[in-house]
Amino acid sequence: MIFRQLFDQVSGTYSYVLASRPGGEALIIDPVLEKVDRYLQLVHELDLKLVKALDTHLHADHITGLGALRDRTHCITVMGEQTKADVVSMRLGDGDKLTIEGLALDVVYTPGHTDDSYSFVMPDRVFTGDTLLIRGTGRTDFQNGDPRAEYQSIFGRLLKLPDATLVYPAHDYKGDTVSTIGEEKAFNPRLQVKSVEEYVDLMNSLKLPNPKMMDVAVPANMKVGLAQEEIARRGWAVTAQDAQRLVGQPDVAFIDLRERSERERHGVIACSLHVPYPSLQETIRSGGILYELAKSTSKRLLFYCAFGERSAMAVQAAQEAGLTAACHIDGGLDAWKKAGGLLADR
Ligand SMILES: [Fe+2]
């Protein structure tokens, strides 16, 4: 595995780049906006293709690099399903898997620091976000933080991992880079409590000042979505209401860009073709299945995904490939459901 831990000195944030092989797909966890050039340079130097950018939770101390990375690489942005961020391409829930080529991370909902905090588990390591820090735990006094929930997340979930599991947090302010579950159990001062009540009292007595960047970072991080208005302005979008009238029309092909797990969990629009977003490029070039479908049958390609972000990028790519009738469902399956659209099992 290729693994890099990167540091933003201003906010004390750790970001992580993961990939299974040189030349393969890469994932970045908790990228910081100011460091985006550095990440992209590294991804290039390691001969990787960035396909997913993940935030463990909505950060209050720095502006996320998710939006900039998506705009520059067309990668998929990922957060937990509770996030208040306006649009991310993909939302995960407890028990899901976050996958890229050759790697699968178990998704564990660990609320407490915020109500949208997640941890991501691999066989030998865990990315804990701000839930469990090295010799500390994430503050619980804003963004719907809850010390009781954090206690359950740490004691009920994270500390149940094997003692040798490496702990990679989203922050450190002392220069520590990695710990283990066993080490934190033994030496983390916040974890030496006898009961949940004791933990709640401890967390409620911290009286920490708000992060310097909080008033800027939180609103900015809630607006990471791709501007889908521009796609609509060009006439490449169909509303969820209008899309419902196109089901079963012989001149329209519905194309689902989501992953198999999303289709299983949330259902599909009947009679859709499944073309996962990462394989889009090869299907829209000359000789590719969607290119040939559009050219030989004059079918209109109607892309959709979870929230309209992957499909907006797909429309742009299809238009650039000369498929001028391509369009997408504005707001994705989320808007489709809100408009009363029917869903079939996969
Ligand atoms: Fe945080």
mmCIF file of N, CA and C in Angstrom, residues 213-331:
data_model
loop_
_atom_site.group_PDB
_atom_site.id
_atom_site.type_symbol
_atom_site.label_atom_id
_atom_site.label_comp_id
_atom_site.label_asym_id
_atom_site.label_seq_id
_atom_site.Cartn_x
_atom_site.Cartn_y
_atom_site.Cartn_z
ATOM 1 N N MET A 213 -10.558 29.991 13.311
ATOM 2 C CA MET A 213 -11.125 29.990 11.957
ATOM 3 C C MET A 213 -12.612 29.640 11.925
ATOM 4 N N MET A 214 -13.196 29.378 13.076
ATOM 5 C CA MET A 214 -14.524 28.767 13.103
ATOM 6 C C MET A 214 -15.584 29.536 12.308
ATOM 7 N N ASP A 215 -15.615 30.875 12.488
ATOM 8 C CA ASP A 215 -16.665 31.667 11.830
ATOM 9 C C ASP A 215 -16.510 31.681 10.317
ATOM 10 N N VAL A 216 -15.315 31.415 9.846
ATOM 11 C CA VAL A 216 -15.068 31.367 8.405
ATOM 12 C C VAL A 216 -15.218 29.935 7.899
ATOM 13 N N ALA A 217 -14.616 29.012 8.635
ATOM 14 C CA ALA A 217 -14.494 27.642 8.124
ATOM 15 C C ALA A 217 -15.833 26.910 8.069
ATOM 16 N N VAL A 218 -16.648 27.042 9.117
ATOM 17 C CA VAL A 218 -17.882 26.249 9.141
ATOM 18 C C VAL A 218 -18.810 26.634 7.983
ATOM 19 N N PRO A 219 -19.112 27.953 7.802
ATOM 20 C CA PRO A 219 -19.976 28.281 6.654
ATOM 21 C C PRO A 219 -19.353 27.884 5.320
ATOM 22 N N ALA A 220 -18.041 28.050 5.171
ATOM 23 C CA ALA A 220 -17.387 27.686 3.904
ATOM 24 C C ALA A 220 -17.494 26.186 3.668
ATOM 25 N N ASN A 221 -17.306 25.426 4.728
ATOM 26 C CA ASN A 221 -17.325 23.967 4.578
ATOM 27 C C ASN A 221 -18.735 23.416 4.358
ATOM 28 N N MET A 222 -19.750 24.246 4.640
ATOM 29 C CA MET A 222 -21.117 23.817 4.351
ATOM 30 C C MET A 222 -21.481 24.086 2.897
ATOM 31 N N LYS A 223 -20.620 24.812 2.202
ATOM 32 C CA LYS A 223 -20.905 25.148 0.805
ATOM 33 C C LYS A 223 -19.812 24.607 -0.109
ATOM 34 N N VAL A 224 -19.627 23.313 -0.104
ATOM 35 C CA VAL A 224 -18.580 22.739 -0.954
ATOM 36 C C VAL A 224 -19.127 22.245 -2.288
ATOM 37 N N GLY A 225 -20.444 22.295 -2.438
ATOM 38 C CA GLY A 225 -21.071 21.675 -3.614
ATOM 39 C C GLY A 225 -20.642 22.313 -4.926
ATOM 40 N N LEU A 226 -20.691 21.503 -5.952
ATOM 41 C CA LEU A 226 -20.426 21.967 -7.313
ATOM 42 C C LEU A 226 -21.590 22.848 -7.731
ATOM 43 N N ALA A 227 -21.295 23.948 -8.441
ATOM 44 C CA ALA A 227 -22.361 24.837 -8.891
ATOM 45 C C ALA A 227 -23.132 24.170 -10.032
ATOM 46 N N GLN A 228 -24.200 23.476 -9.681
ATOM 47 C CA GLN A 228 -24.980 22.785 -10.712
ATOM 48 C C GLN A 228 -25.790 23.765 -11.567
ATOM 49 N N GLU A 229 -25.908 25.036 -11.085
ATOM 50 C CA GLU A 229 -26.673 26.042 -11.850
ATOM 51 C C GLU A 229 -26.065 26.247 -13.231
ATOM 52 N N GLU A 230 -24.744 26.200 -13.291
ATOM 53 C CA GLU A 230 -24.074 26.452 -14.572
ATOM 54 C C GLU A 230 -24.450 25.372 -15.596
ATOM 55 N N ILE A 231 -24.541 24.138 -15.145
ATOM 56 C CA ILE A 231 -24.941 23.033 -16.024
ATOM 57 C C ILE A 231 -26.380 23.266 -16.499
ATOM 58 N N ALA A 232 -27.230 23.713 -15.562
ATOM 59 C CA ALA A 232 -28.638 23.964 -15.906
ATOM 60 C C ALA A 232 -28.749 25.129 -16.900
ATOM 61 N N ARG A 233 -27.932 26.155 -16.675
ATOM 62 C CA ARG A 233 -27.977 27.339 -17.544
ATOM 63 C C ARG A 233 -27.636 26.970 -18.994
ATOM 64 N N ARG A 234 -26.815 25.973 -19.156
ATOM 65 C CA ARG A 234 -26.450 25.540 -20.510
ATOM 66 C C ARG A 234 -27.493 24.606 -21.126
ATOM 67 N N GLY A 235 -28.535 24.331 -20.361
ATOM 68 C CA GLY A 235 -29.594 23.465 -20.890
ATOM 69 C C GLY A 235 -29.282 21.987 -20.769
ATOM 70 N N TRP A 236 -28.376 21.644 -19.873
ATOM 71 C CA TRP A 236 -27.956 20.247 -19.741
ATOM 72 C C TRP A 236 -28.589 19.552 -18.541
ATOM 73 N N ALA A 237 -29.571 20.205 -17.920
ATOM 74 C CA ALA A 237 -30.188 19.613 -16.728
ATOM 75 C C ALA A 237 -31.685 19.413 -16.947
ATOM 76 N N VAL A 238 -32.205 18.370 -16.312
ATOM 77 C CA VAL A 238 -33.636 18.080 -16.332
ATOM 78 C C VAL A 238 -34.066 18.054 -14.871
ATOM 79 N N THR A 239 -35.190 18.675 -14.545
ATOM 80 C CA THR A 239 -35.631 18.621 -13.149
ATOM 81 C C THR A 239 -36.110 17.202 -12.839
ATOM 82 N N ALA A 240 -36.157 16.898 -11.541
ATOM 83 C CA ALA A 240 -36.604 15.562 -11.135
ATOM 84 C C ALA A 240 -38.043 15.314 -11.598
ATOM 85 N N GLN A 241 -38.875 16.357 -11.579
ATOM 86 C CA GLN A 241 -40.264 16.202 -12.045
ATOM 87 C C GLN A 241 -40.298 15.825 -13.518
ATOM 88 N N ASP A 242 -39.539 16.593 -14.329
ATOM 89 C CA ASP A 242 -39.539 16.319 -15.774
ATOM 90 C C ASP A 242 -38.949 14.934 -16.065
ATOM 91 N N ALA A 243 -37.945 14.564 -15.288
ATOM 92 C CA ALA A 243 -37.291 13.271 -15.517
ATOM 93 C C ALA A 243 -38.281 12.116 -15.336
ATOM 94 N N GLN A 244 -39.228 12.282 -14.406
ATOM 95 C CA GLN A 244 -40.205 11.200 -14.177
ATOM 96 C C GLN A 244 -41.033 10.923 -15.423
ATOM 97 N N ARG A 245 -41.280 11.967 -16.212
ATOM 98 C CA ARG A 245 -42.068 11.783 -17.439
ATOM 99 C C ARG A 245 -41.255 11.111 -18.546
ATOM 100 N N LEU A 246 -39.935 11.043 -18.343
ATOM 101 C CA LEU A 246 -39.081 10.451 -19.383
ATOM 102 C C LEU A 246 -38.858 8.945 -19.187
ATOM 103 N N VAL A 247 -39.298 8.427 -18.014
ATOM 104 C CA VAL A 247 -39.110 6.990 -17.760
ATOM 105 C C VAL A 247 -39.889 6.200 -18.812
ATOM 106 N N GLY A 248 -39.232 5.251 -19.429
ATOM 107 C CA GLY A 248 -39.903 4.408 -20.419
ATOM 108 C C GLY A 248 -39.931 4.995 -21.818
ATOM 109 N N GLN A 249 -39.479 6.242 -21.979
ATOM 110 C CA GLN A 249 -39.428 6.842 -23.324
ATOM 111 C C GLN A 249 -38.321 6.152 -24.124
ATOM 112 N N PRO A 250 -38.604 5.744 -25.352
ATOM 113 C CA PRO A 250 -37.610 4.977 -26.112
ATOM 114 C C PRO A 250 -36.367 5.780 -26.505
ATOM 115 N N ASP A 251 -36.471 7.103 -26.505
ATOM 116 C CA ASP A 251 -35.323 7.896 -26.964
ATOM 117 C C ASP A 251 -34.465 8.403 -25.808
ATOM 118 N N VAL A 252 -34.710 7.902 -24.609
ATOM 119 C CA VAL A 252 -33.925 8.348 -23.442
ATOM 120 C C VAL A 252 -33.305 7.142 -22.737
ATOM 121 N N ALA A 253 -32.015 7.244 -22.406
ATOM 122 C CA ALA A 253 -31.362 6.192 -21.619
ATOM 123 C C ALA A 253 -30.961 6.766 -20.262
ATOM 124 N N PHE A 254 -31.567 6.254 -19.202
ATOM 125 C CA PHE A 254 -31.193 6.657 -17.844
ATOM 126 C C PHE A 254 -29.891 5.945 -17.485
ATOM 127 N N ILE A 255 -28.928 6.697 -17.013
ATOM 128 C CA ILE A 255 -27.630 6.100 -16.663
ATOM 129 C C ILE A 255 -27.275 6.421 -15.221
ATOM 130 N N ASP A 256 -27.165 5.367 -14.425
ATOM 131 C CA ASP A 256 -26.882 5.501 -12.992
ATOM 132 C C ASP A 256 -25.369 5.467 -12.779
ATOM 133 N N LEU A 257 -24.823 6.532 -12.216
ATOM 134 C CA LEU A 257 -23.374 6.644 -12.041
ATOM 135 C C LEU A 257 -22.903 6.194 -10.662
ATOM 136 N N ARG A 258 -23.836 5.776 -9.817
ATOM 137 C CA ARG A 258 -23.445 5.469 -8.441
ATOM 138 C C ARG A 258 -22.755 4.109 -8.347
ATOM 139 N N GLU A 259 -22.274 3.818 -7.152
ATOM 140 C CA GLU A 259 -21.623 2.531 -6.924
ATOM 141 C C GLU A 259 -22.674 1.484 -6.575
ATOM 142 N N ARG A 260 -22.282 0.228 -6.705
ATOM 143 C CA ARG A 260 -23.207 -0.878 -6.460
ATOM 144 C C ARG A 260 -23.835 -0.782 -5.063
ATOM 145 N N SER A 261 -23.007 -0.444 -4.059
ATOM 146 C CA SER A 261 -23.516 -0.395 -2.684
ATOM 147 C C SER A 261 -24.588 0.691 -2.527
ATOM 148 N N GLU A 262 -24.419 1.807 -3.228
ATOM 149 C CA GLU A 262 -25.436 2.871 -3.153
ATOM 150 C C GLU A 262 -26.733 2.417 -3.815
ATOM 151 N N ARG A 263 -26.601 1.684 -4.912
ATOM 152 C CA ARG A 263 -27.787 1.187 -5.621
ATOM 153 C C ARG A 263 -28.551 0.205 -4.745
ATOM 154 N N GLU A 264 -27.803 -0.670 -4.053
ATOM 155 C CA GLU A 264 -28.445 -1.662 -3.203
ATOM 156 C C GLU A 264 -29.155 -0.991 -2.036
ATOM 157 N N ARG A 265 -28.527 0.037 -1.504
ATOM 158 C CA ARG A 265 -29.060 0.658 -0.303
ATOM 159 C C ARG A 265 -30.237 1.595 -0.593
ATOM 160 N N HIS A 266 -30.155 2.336 -1.689
ATOM 161 C CA HIS A 266 -31.155 3.385 -1.926
ATOM 162 C C HIS A 266 -32.114 3.085 -3.070
ATOM 163 N N GLY A 267 -31.887 2.016 -3.841
ATOM 164 C CA GLY A 267 -32.760 1.704 -4.971
ATOM 165 C C GLY A 267 -32.315 2.420 -6.239
ATOM 166 N N VAL A 268 -32.973 2.068 -7.344
ATOM 167 C CA VAL A 268 -32.580 2.636 -8.650
ATOM 168 C C VAL A 268 -33.824 3.091 -9.399
ATOM 169 N N ILE A 269 -33.638 3.915 -10.400
ATOM 170 C CA ILE A 269 -34.729 4.254 -11.313
ATOM 171 C C ILE A 269 -34.841 3.082 -12.294
ATOM 172 N N ALA A 270 -36.074 2.601 -12.484
ATOM 173 C CA ALA A 270 -36.278 1.389 -13.290
ATOM 174 C C ALA A 270 -35.637 1.529 -14.669
ATOM 175 N N CYS A 271 -35.099 0.425 -15.154
ATOM 176 C CA CYS A 271 -34.526 0.339 -16.510
ATOM 177 C C CYS A 271 -33.287 1.230 -16.712
ATOM 178 N N SER A 272 -32.570 1.563 -15.635
ATOM 179 C CA SER A 272 -31.348 2.355 -15.810
ATOM 180 C C SER A 272 -30.191 1.462 -16.227
ATOM 181 N N LEU A 273 -29.299 2.023 -17.005
ATOM 182 C CA LEU A 273 -28.009 1.375 -17.220
ATOM 183 C C LEU A 273 -27.107 1.746 -16.051
ATOM 184 N N HIS A 274 -26.230 0.831 -15.673
ATOM 185 C CA HIS A 274 -25.300 1.146 -14.577
ATOM 186 C C HIS A 274 -23.903 1.375 -15.133
ATOM 187 N N VAL A 275 -23.424 2.589 -15.025
ATOM 188 C CA VAL A 275 -22.061 2.922 -15.439
ATOM 189 C C VAL A 275 -21.411 3.675 -14.273
ATOM 190 N N PRO A 276 -20.685 2.979 -13.396
ATOM 191 C CA PRO A 276 -20.092 3.666 -12.247
ATOM 192 C C PRO A 276 -19.209 4.831 -12.709
ATOM 193 N N TYR A 277 -19.311 5.931 -11.977
ATOM 194 C CA TYR A 277 -18.620 7.157 -12.371
ATOM 195 C C TYR A 277 -17.132 6.960 -12.711
ATOM 196 N N PRO A 278 -16.368 6.148 -11.936
ATOM 197 C CA PRO A 278 -14.941 6.015 -12.268
ATOM 198 C C PRO A 278 -14.692 5.412 -13.662
ATOM 199 N N SER A 279 -15.668 4.682 -14.207
ATOM 200 C CA SER A 279 -15.436 4.086 -15.530
ATOM 201 C C SER A 279 -16.048 4.917 -16.649
ATOM 202 N N LEU A 280 -16.536 6.107 -16.302
ATOM 203 C CA LEU A 280 -17.224 6.932 -17.299
ATOM 204 C C LEU A 280 -16.365 7.249 -18.520
ATOM 205 N N GLN A 281 -15.128 7.694 -18.256
ATOM 206 C CA GLN A 281 -14.289 8.194 -19.366
ATOM 207 C C GLN A 281 -14.167 7.179 -20.498
ATOM 208 N N GLU A 282 -13.956 5.910 -20.125
ATOM 209 C CA GLU A 282 -13.764 4.918 -21.190
ATOM 210 C C GLU A 282 -15.060 4.622 -21.944
ATOM 211 N N THR A 283 -16.220 4.947 -21.347
ATOM 212 C CA THR A 283 -17.489 4.649 -22.025
ATOM 213 C C THR A 283 -17.937 5.763 -22.959
ATOM 214 N N ILE A 284 -17.415 6.972 -22.772
ATOM 215 C CA ILE A 284 -17.895 8.095 -23.601
ATOM 216 C C ILE A 284 -16.935 8.453 -24.728
ATOM 217 N N ARG A 285 -15.796 7.748 -24.779
ATOM 218 C CA ARG A 285 -14.931 8.012 -25.927
ATOM 219 C C ARG A 285 -15.334 7.098 -27.087
ATOM 220 N N SER A 286 -14.913 7.460 -28.290
ATOM 221 C CA SER A 286 -15.277 6.707 -29.485
ATOM 222 C C SER A 286 -15.003 5.215 -29.275
ATOM 223 N N GLY A 287 -15.983 4.372 -29.518
ATOM 224 C CA GLY A 287 -15.829 2.933 -29.272
ATOM 225 C C GLY A 287 -16.391 2.512 -27.930
ATOM 226 N N GLY A 288 -16.573 3.461 -27.006
ATOM 227 C CA GLY A 288 -17.128 3.150 -25.681
ATOM 228 C C GLY A 288 -18.628 2.917 -25.764
ATOM 229 N N ILE A 289 -19.155 2.223 -24.757
ATOM 230 C CA ILE A 289 -20.554 1.781 -24.822
ATOM 231 C C ILE A 289 -21.537 2.965 -24.896
ATOM 232 N N LEU A 290 -21.307 4.005 -24.101
ATOM 233 C CA LEU A 290 -22.250 5.126 -24.116
ATOM 234 C C LEU A 290 -22.105 5.957 -25.386
ATOM 235 N N TYR A 291 -20.873 6.092 -25.831
ATOM 236 C CA TYR A 291 -20.632 6.833 -27.076
ATOM 237 C C TYR A 291 -21.374 6.159 -28.226
ATOM 238 N N GLU A 292 -21.219 4.854 -28.329
ATOM 239 C CA GLU A 292 -21.849 4.120 -29.431
ATOM 240 C C GLU A 292 -23.374 4.102 -29.280
ATOM 241 N N LEU A 293 -23.837 3.976 -28.033
ATOM 242 C CA LEU A 293 -25.287 3.996 -27.780
ATOM 243 C C LEU A 293 -25.890 5.320 -28.251
ATOM 244 N N ALA A 294 -25.234 6.412 -27.890
ATOM 245 C CA ALA A 294 -25.758 7.732 -28.254
ATOM 246 C C ALA A 294 -25.672 7.965 -29.758
ATOM 247 N N LYS A 295 -24.580 7.550 -30.358
ATOM 248 C CA LYS A 295 -24.384 7.833 -31.783
ATOM 249 C C LYS A 295 -25.231 6.912 -32.668
ATOM 250 N N SER A 296 -25.365 5.641 -32.281
ATOM 251 C CA SER A 296 -26.034 4.700 -33.186
ATOM 252 C C SER A 296 -27.546 4.700 -33.009
ATOM 253 N N THR A 297 -28.029 5.118 -31.840
ATOM 254 C CA THR A 297 -29.485 5.052 -31.640
ATOM 255 C C THR A 297 -30.092 6.442 -31.468
ATOM 256 N N SER A 298 -29.271 7.445 -31.470
ATOM 257 C CA SER A 298 -29.664 8.828 -31.157
ATOM 258 C C SER A 298 -30.445 8.922 -29.837
ATOM 259 N N LYS A 299 -30.139 8.013 -28.925
ATOM 260 C CA LYS A 299 -30.730 8.103 -27.588
ATOM 261 C C LYS A 299 -30.097 9.269 -26.833
ATOM 262 N N ARG A 300 -30.924 9.923 -26.060
ATOM 263 C CA ARG A 300 -30.429 10.989 -25.196
ATOM 264 C C ARG A 300 -29.931 10.348 -23.899
ATOM 265 N N LEU A 301 -28.704 10.649 -23.511
ATOM 266 C CA LEU A 301 -28.152 10.090 -22.268
ATOM 267 C C LEU A 301 -28.605 10.957 -21.098
ATOM 268 N N LEU A 302 -29.274 10.363 -20.135
ATOM 269 C CA LEU A 302 -29.714 11.105 -18.954
ATOM 270 C C LEU A 302 -29.003 10.519 -17.728
ATOM 271 N N PHE A 303 -27.962 11.226 -17.303
ATOM 272 C CA PHE A 303 -27.161 10.748 -16.170
ATOM 273 C C PHE A 303 -27.845 11.081 -14.849
ATOM 274 N N TYR A 304 -27.663 10.204 -13.888
ATOM 275 C CA TYR A 304 -28.048 10.582 -12.522
ATOM 276 C C TYR A 304 -27.114 9.911 -11.516
ATOM 277 N N CYS A 305 -27.075 10.506 -10.309
ATOM 278 C CA CYS A 305 -26.279 9.937 -9.215
ATOM 279 C C CYS A 305 -27.022 10.235 -7.920
ATOM 280 N N ALA A 306 -26.326 10.369 -6.808
ATOM 281 C CA ALA A 306 -27.019 10.542 -5.531
ATOM 282 C C ALA A 306 -27.559 11.966 -5.353
ATOM 283 N N PHE A 307 -26.720 12.974 -5.644
ATOM 284 C CA PHE A 307 -27.096 14.366 -5.379
ATOM 285 C C PHE A 307 -26.894 15.282 -6.586
ATOM 286 N N GLY A 308 -26.492 14.726 -7.716
ATOM 287 C CA GLY A 308 -26.359 15.523 -8.933
ATOM 288 C C GLY A 308 -24.954 16.009 -9.214
ATOM 289 N N GLU A 309 -24.009 15.649 -8.327
ATOM 290 C CA GLU A 309 -22.665 16.187 -8.500
ATOM 291 C C GLU A 309 -21.846 15.347 -9.489
ATOM 292 N N ARG A 310 -21.837 14.042 -9.298
ATOM 293 C CA ARG A 310 -21.148 13.185 -10.263
ATOM 294 C C ARG A 310 -21.786 13.328 -11.647
ATOM 295 N N SER A 311 -23.135 13.417 -11.680
ATOM 296 C CA SER A 311 -23.811 13.491 -12.979
ATOM 297 C C SER A 311 -23.529 14.822 -13.667
ATOM 298 N N ALA A 312 -23.369 15.900 -12.880
ATOM 299 C CA ALA A 312 -23.026 17.191 -13.491
ATOM 300 C C ALA A 312 -21.641 17.105 -14.141
ATOM 301 N N MET A 313 -20.712 16.439 -13.466
ATOM 302 C CA MET A 313 -19.368 16.282 -14.036
ATOM 303 C C MET A 313 -19.421 15.351 -15.255
ATOM 304 N N ALA A 314 -20.299 14.364 -15.201
ATOM 305 C CA ALA A 314 -20.433 13.423 -16.316
ATOM 306 C C ALA A 314 -20.983 14.114 -17.554
ATOM 307 N N VAL A 315 -21.970 15.000 -17.350
ATOM 308 C CA VAL A 315 -22.547 15.738 -18.484
ATOM 309 C C VAL A 315 -21.460 16.568 -19.158
ATOM 310 N N GLN A 316 -20.706 17.251 -18.336
ATOM 311 C CA GLN A 316 -19.623 18.090 -18.868
ATOM 312 C C GLN A 316 -18.660 17.237 -19.707
ATOM 313 N N ALA A 317 -18.274 16.079 -19.158
ATOM 314 C CA ALA A 317 -17.334 15.199 -19.870
ATOM 315 C C ALA A 317 -17.964 14.667 -21.157
ATOM 316 N N ALA A 318 -19.242 14.304 -21.101
ATOM 317 C CA ALA A 318 -19.920 13.771 -22.293
ATOM 318 C C ALA A 318 -20.048 14.841 -23.365
ATOM 319 N N GLN A 319 -20.374 16.051 -22.929
ATOM 320 C CA GLN A 319 -20.467 17.164 -23.892
ATOM 321 C C GLN A 319 -19.111 17.382 -24.564
ATOM 322 N N GLU A 320 -18.056 17.338 -23.748
ATOM 323 C CA GLU A 320 -16.704 17.532 -24.310
ATOM 324 C C GLU A 320 -16.345 16.406 -25.279
ATOM 325 N N ALA A 321 -16.927 15.225 -25.064
ATOM 326 C CA ALA A 321 -16.661 14.081 -25.942
ATOM 327 C C ALA A 321 -17.561 14.106 -27.188
ATOM 328 N N GLY A 322 -18.367 15.164 -27.310
ATOM 329 C CA GLY A 322 -19.191 15.313 -28.517
ATOM 330 C C GLY A 322 -20.592 14.738 -28.395
ATOM 331 N N LEU A 323 -20.970 14.308 -27.195
ATOM 332 C CA LEU A 323 -22.317 13.770 -26.992
ATOM 333 C C LEU A 323 -23.225 14.922 -26.567
ATOM 334 N N THR A 324 -23.693 15.679 -27.528
ATOM 335 C CA THR A 324 -24.318 16.973 -27.234
ATOM 336 C C THR A 324 -25.731 16.853 -26.678
ATOM 337 N N ALA A 325 -26.311 15.660 -26.715
ATOM 338 C CA ALA A 325 -27.656 15.510 -26.147
ATOM 339 C C ALA A 325 -27.608 15.020 -24.695
ATOM 340 N N ALA A 326 -26.417 14.876 -24.150
ATOM 341 C CA ALA A 326 -26.308 14.373 -22.771
ATOM 342 C C ALA A 326 -26.847 15.405 -21.780
ATOM 343 N N CYS A 327 -27.540 14.935 -20.762
ATOM 344 C CA CYS A 327 -28.016 15.828 -19.704
ATOM 345 C C CYS A 327 -28.062 15.042 -18.385
ATOM 346 N N HIS A 328 -28.449 15.710 -17.320
ATOM 347 C CA HIS A 328 -28.507 14.991 -16.039
ATOM 348 C C HIS A 328 -29.712 15.427 -15.221
ATOM 349 N N ILE A 329 -30.015 14.629 -14.207
ATOM 350 C CA ILE A 329 -31.118 14.989 -13.304
ATOM 351 C C ILE A 329 -30.568 15.906 -12.223
ATOM 352 N N ASP A 330 -31.040 17.147 -12.241
ATOM 353 C CA ASP A 330 -30.606 18.154 -11.289
ATOM 354 C C ASP A 330 -30.915 17.677 -9.862
ATOM 355 N N GLY A 331 -29.884 17.643 -9.015
ATOM 356 C CA GLY A 331 -30.107 17.234 -7.626
ATOM 357 C C GLY A 331 -30.132 15.731 -7.402
#
